[in-house]
């Protein structure tokens, strides 16, 4: 019975995280068609919190590759070595511990006013479920003045999978969702 409740709680958490919309913001006064190249602003990936347990050269490599692939699909090319791109790219990996309360009701009466009521007394059980959420944030800064021109972020449950392919896929899917909003569509 407890196992079913845990599965139900995890399913509820997954559906809540899946319903999140990608956040994005941009400077509407910029001409995004003028941006043709990009380069990394070092450090290319910053971690929040600055915790050695989440820092990984492998994670940074996966994020760099995914961002590079997505920018390339949007017509932006990496700047030549030693030159600054029209856009500077910086990313963040933010890991937060979150909690959610899950309440389960047991028992209760059955019946109707004509035949009477029967059953066990009703009681509720409330538990706290802790989980980690990873947010990837991508900042695009103007290469000339260094000002933020576009920002996007998305979050998902932190994968506990030891499989590197699963981790790569999760990062790739998240970066794809984020950069799907670039270049921004101006509505007048």
mmCIF file of C-alpha atoms in Angstrom:
data_model
loop_
_atom_site.group_PDB
_atom_site.id
_atom_site.type_symbol
_atom_site.label_atom_id
_atom_site.label_comp_id
_atom_site.label_asym_id
_atom_site.label_seq_id
_atom_site.Cartn_x
_atom_site.Cartn_y
_atom_site.Cartn_z
ATOM 1 C CA UNK A 1 0.000 0.000 0.000
ATOM 2 C CA UNK A 2 2.781 2.434 0.948
ATOM 3 C CA UNK A 3 4.624 1.638 -2.288
ATOM 4 C CA UNK A 4 1.537 2.615 -4.308
ATOM 5 C CA UNK A 5 1.321 5.899 -2.439
ATOM 6 C CA UNK A 6 4.960 6.704 -3.136
ATOM 7 C CA UNK A 7 4.493 5.901 -6.836
ATOM 8 C CA UNK A 8 1.408 8.139 -6.882
ATOM 9 C CA UNK A 9 3.314 10.962 -5.176
ATOM 10 C CA UNK A 10 6.223 10.713 -7.623
ATOM 11 C CA UNK A 11 3.789 10.662 -10.561
ATOM 12 C CA UNK A 12 2.136 13.807 -9.209
ATOM 13 C CA UNK A 13 5.517 15.495 -8.872
ATOM 14 C CA UNK A 14 6.526 14.518 -12.399
ATOM 15 C CA UNK A 15 3.284 15.827 -13.853
ATOM 16 C CA UNK A 16 3.667 19.081 -11.916
ATOM 17 C CA UNK A 17 7.191 19.578 -13.261
ATOM 18 C CA UNK A 18 6.205 18.590 -16.787
ATOM 19 C CA UNK A 19 3.531 21.294 -16.774
ATOM 20 C CA UNK A 20 6.117 24.012 -16.198
ATOM 21 C CA UNK A 21 6.458 26.497 -18.977
ATOM 22 C CA UNK A 22 9.821 27.612 -20.223
ATOM 23 C CA UNK A 23 10.652 31.083 -18.924
ATOM 24 C CA UNK A 24 12.146 33.573 -21.318
ATOM 25 C CA UNK A 25 12.695 37.307 -21.507
ATOM 26 C CA UNK A 26 14.381 39.583 -24.025
ATOM 27 C CA UNK A 27 15.202 43.165 -24.906
ATOM 28 C CA UNK A 28 12.587 44.088 -27.517
ATOM 29 C CA UNK A 29 14.676 47.041 -28.717
ATOM 30 C CA UNK A 30 17.410 44.746 -30.098
ATOM 31 C CA UNK A 31 17.607 43.615 -33.703
ATOM 32 C CA UNK A 32 18.070 39.866 -33.303
ATOM 33 C CA UNK A 33 18.546 39.391 -37.058
ATOM 34 C CA UNK A 34 21.851 41.298 -36.751
ATOM 35 C CA UNK A 35 23.324 38.605 -34.503
ATOM 36 C CA UNK A 36 25.147 36.072 -36.636
ATOM 37 C CA UNK A 37 27.889 34.611 -34.418
ATOM 38 C CA UNK A 38 28.391 33.627 -30.800
ATOM 39 C CA UNK A 39 31.156 32.820 -28.342
ATOM 40 C CA UNK A 40 31.271 31.589 -24.759
ATOM 41 C CA UNK A 41 31.575 34.053 -21.907
ATOM 42 C CA UNK A 42 33.840 32.343 -19.421
ATOM 43 C CA UNK A 43 33.062 30.644 -17.204
ATOM 44 C CA UNK A 44 30.650 29.144 -19.705
ATOM 45 C CA UNK A 45 28.755 27.263 -16.972
ATOM 46 C CA UNK A 46 28.215 28.502 -13.443
ATOM 47 C CA UNK A 47 26.807 26.297 -10.713
ATOM 48 C CA UNK A 48 24.346 27.405 -8.029
ATOM 49 C CA UNK A 49 25.048 26.433 -5.332
ATOM 50 C CA UNK A 50 28.774 26.201 -5.879
ATOM 51 C CA UNK A 51 28.801 22.608 -4.670
ATOM 52 C CA UNK A 52 31.517 20.128 -5.742
ATOM 53 C CA UNK A 53 28.941 17.302 -5.704
ATOM 54 C CA UNK A 54 27.109 18.783 -8.691
ATOM 55 C CA UNK A 55 30.103 20.246 -10.557
ATOM 56 C CA UNK A 56 31.171 18.047 -13.412
ATOM 57 C CA UNK A 57 33.257 18.503 -16.532
ATOM 58 C CA UNK A 58 30.932 15.978 -18.174
ATOM 59 C CA UNK A 59 27.845 18.063 -17.377
ATOM 60 C CA UNK A 60 29.552 21.187 -18.695
ATOM 61 C CA UNK A 61 30.520 19.353 -21.895
ATOM 62 C CA UNK A 62 26.924 18.145 -22.392
ATOM 63 C CA UNK A 63 25.495 21.634 -21.860
ATOM 64 C CA UNK A 64 28.090 23.244 -24.173
ATOM 65 C CA UNK A 65 27.369 20.724 -26.939
ATOM 66 C CA UNK A 66 23.588 21.076 -26.612
ATOM 67 C CA UNK A 67 23.688 24.885 -26.605
ATOM 68 C CA UNK A 68 26.090 24.926 -29.572
ATOM 69 C CA UNK A 69 23.875 22.542 -31.553
ATOM 70 C CA UNK A 70 20.729 24.567 -30.857
ATOM 71 C CA UNK A 71 22.346 27.923 -31.699
ATOM 72 C CA UNK A 72 23.656 26.405 -34.926
ATOM 73 C CA UNK A 73 20.122 25.276 -35.842
ATOM 74 C CA UNK A 74 18.992 28.875 -35.359
ATOM 75 C CA UNK A 75 21.553 30.230 -37.813
ATOM 76 C CA UNK A 76 24.152 31.418 -35.305
ATOM 77 C CA UNK A 77 27.713 30.277 -35.959
ATOM 78 C CA UNK A 78 30.576 29.991 -33.489
ATOM 79 C CA UNK A 79 32.955 32.957 -33.725
ATOM 80 C CA UNK A 80 36.409 32.283 -35.100
ATOM 81 C CA UNK A 81 38.995 31.328 -32.479
ATOM 82 C CA UNK A 82 40.341 34.366 -30.677
ATOM 83 C CA UNK A 83 37.470 36.638 -31.751
ATOM 84 C CA UNK A 84 34.377 37.733 -29.893
ATOM 85 C CA UNK A 85 30.985 36.766 -31.290
ATOM 86 C CA UNK A 86 28.019 39.052 -31.817
ATOM 87 C CA UNK A 87 26.543 37.258 -28.799
ATOM 88 C CA UNK A 88 28.262 36.041 -25.650
ATOM 89 C CA UNK A 89 26.698 32.934 -24.137
ATOM 90 C CA UNK A 90 26.711 32.039 -20.466
ATOM 91 C CA UNK A 91 24.795 29.217 -18.781
ATOM 92 C CA UNK A 92 23.837 28.353 -15.228
ATOM 93 C CA UNK A 93 22.938 25.058 -13.590
ATOM 94 C CA UNK A 94 20.866 25.736 -10.494
ATOM 95 C CA UNK A 95 19.983 22.832 -8.195
ATOM 96 C CA UNK A 96 17.341 23.318 -5.505
ATOM 97 C CA UNK A 97 15.943 21.020 -2.851
ATOM 98 C CA UNK A 98 12.139 21.249 -2.785
ATOM 99 C CA UNK A 99 9.396 19.668 -0.727
ATOM 100 C CA UNK A 100 5.789 18.886 -1.417
ATOM 101 C CA UNK A 101 3.143 17.689 0.995
ATOM 102 C CA UNK A 102 1.147 14.660 -0.080
ATOM 103 C CA UNK A 103 -2.048 13.790 1.782
ATOM 104 C CA UNK A 104 -3.761 10.427 1.528
ATOM 105 C CA UNK A 105 -7.193 9.713 3.009
ATOM 106 C CA UNK A 106 -8.081 6.284 4.378
ATOM 107 C CA UNK A 107 -11.303 4.726 5.533
ATOM 108 C CA UNK A 108 -14.596 6.513 5.548
ATOM 109 C CA UNK A 109 -18.221 5.609 5.749
ATOM 110 C CA UNK A 110 -20.388 4.079 3.090
ATOM 111 C CA UNK A 111 -24.110 3.806 2.636
ATOM 112 C CA UNK A 112 -27.080 6.167 2.447
ATOM 113 C CA UNK A 113 -29.706 7.697 4.727
ATOM 114 C CA UNK A 114 -32.291 4.971 3.935
ATOM 115 C CA UNK A 115 -30.134 1.910 4.685
ATOM 116 C CA UNK A 116 -27.788 3.438 7.224
ATOM 117 C CA UNK A 117 -24.055 4.058 7.180
ATOM 118 C CA UNK A 118 -21.213 1.660 7.887
ATOM 119 C CA UNK A 119 -17.481 1.593 7.501
ATOM 120 C CA UNK A 120 -14.335 2.550 9.329
ATOM 121 C CA UNK A 121 -13.482 5.951 10.685
ATOM 122 C CA UNK A 122 -11.733 8.195 8.191
ATOM 123 C CA UNK A 123 -8.218 9.474 8.734
ATOM 124 C CA UNK A 124 -5.654 11.387 6.699
ATOM 125 C CA UNK A 125 -1.947 10.832 6.426
ATOM 126 C CA UNK A 126 0.260 13.731 5.297
ATOM 127 C CA UNK A 127 3.868 13.209 4.284
ATOM 128 C CA UNK A 128 6.589 15.520 3.024
ATOM 129 C CA UNK A 129 8.246 14.361 -0.181
ATOM 130 C CA UNK A 130 11.666 15.881 -0.869
ATOM 131 C CA UNK A 131 13.108 16.096 -4.352
ATOM 132 C CA UNK A 132 15.759 18.028 -6.270
ATOM 133 C CA UNK A 133 15.017 20.264 -9.217
ATOM 134 C CA UNK A 134 17.652 21.272 -11.756
ATOM 135 C CA UNK A 135 17.217 24.531 -13.665
ATOM 136 C CA UNK A 136 19.259 25.350 -16.740
ATOM 137 C CA UNK A 137 19.425 29.056 -17.527
ATOM 138 C CA UNK A 138 20.902 30.385 -20.767
ATOM 139 C CA UNK A 139 21.903 34.049 -21.042
ATOM 140 C CA UNK A 140 22.728 35.692 -24.369
ATOM 141 C CA UNK A 141 24.620 38.963 -23.997
ATOM 142 C CA UNK A 142 25.444 41.503 -26.665
ATOM 143 C CA UNK A 143 29.067 40.973 -27.705
ATOM 144 C CA UNK A 144 29.741 44.706 -27.977
ATOM 145 C CA UNK A 145 28.154 46.242 -24.881
ATOM 146 C CA UNK A 146 27.874 43.109 -22.677
ATOM 147 C CA UNK A 147 24.197 43.753 -21.879
ATOM 148 C CA UNK A 148 21.733 40.903 -21.505
ATOM 149 C CA UNK A 149 19.579 40.672 -24.650
ATOM 150 C CA UNK A 150 17.873 37.295 -24.134
ATOM 151 C CA UNK A 151 17.406 34.859 -21.245
ATOM 152 C CA UNK A 152 15.685 31.503 -21.116
ATOM 153 C CA UNK A 153 15.347 28.843 -18.432
ATOM 154 C CA UNK A 154 13.586 25.580 -17.766
ATOM 155 C CA UNK A 155 13.557 23.132 -14.899
ATOM 156 C CA UNK A 156 13.062 19.426 -14.398
ATOM 157 C CA UNK A 157 13.489 16.826 -11.708
ATOM 158 C CA UNK A 158 17.155 16.063 -11.198
ATOM 159 C CA UNK A 159 17.901 12.722 -12.769
ATOM 160 C CA UNK A 160 19.137 10.036 -10.452
ATOM 161 C CA UNK A 161 19.977 7.840 -13.402
ATOM 162 C CA UNK A 162 23.584 6.643 -13.470
ATOM 163 C CA UNK A 163 23.290 6.219 -17.240
ATOM 164 C CA UNK A 164 25.269 8.949 -19.088
ATOM 165 C CA UNK A 165 22.975 8.653 -22.120
ATOM 166 C CA UNK A 166 19.925 9.478 -19.973
ATOM 167 C CA UNK A 167 21.693 12.521 -18.546
ATOM 168 C CA UNK A 168 22.746 13.699 -22.012
ATOM 169 C CA UNK A 169 19.204 13.287 -23.322
ATOM 170 C CA UNK A 170 17.706 15.188 -20.375
ATOM 171 C CA UNK A 171 20.123 18.108 -20.886
ATOM 172 C CA UNK A 172 19.578 18.111 -24.649
ATOM 173 C CA UNK A 173 15.777 18.118 -24.282
ATOM 174 C CA UNK A 174 15.883 20.933 -21.721
ATOM 175 C CA UNK A 175 18.214 23.119 -23.822
ATOM 176 C CA UNK A 176 16.045 22.452 -26.895
ATOM 177 C CA UNK A 177 12.907 23.606 -25.027
ATOM 178 C CA UNK A 178 14.692 26.737 -23.803
ATOM 179 C CA UNK A 179 16.160 27.800 -27.140
ATOM 180 C CA UNK A 180 12.925 27.040 -29.013
ATOM 181 C CA UNK A 181 12.012 30.619 -28.001
ATOM 182 C CA UNK A 182 15.038 32.120 -29.771
ATOM 183 C CA UNK A 183 15.002 34.298 -31.752
ATOM 184 C CA UNK A 184 12.054 35.912 -30.019
ATOM 185 C CA UNK A 185 8.909 36.609 -31.954
ATOM 186 C CA UNK A 186 8.008 40.270 -31.578
ATOM 187 C CA UNK A 187 4.279 40.927 -31.320
ATOM 188 C CA UNK A 188 3.016 44.410 -31.952
#
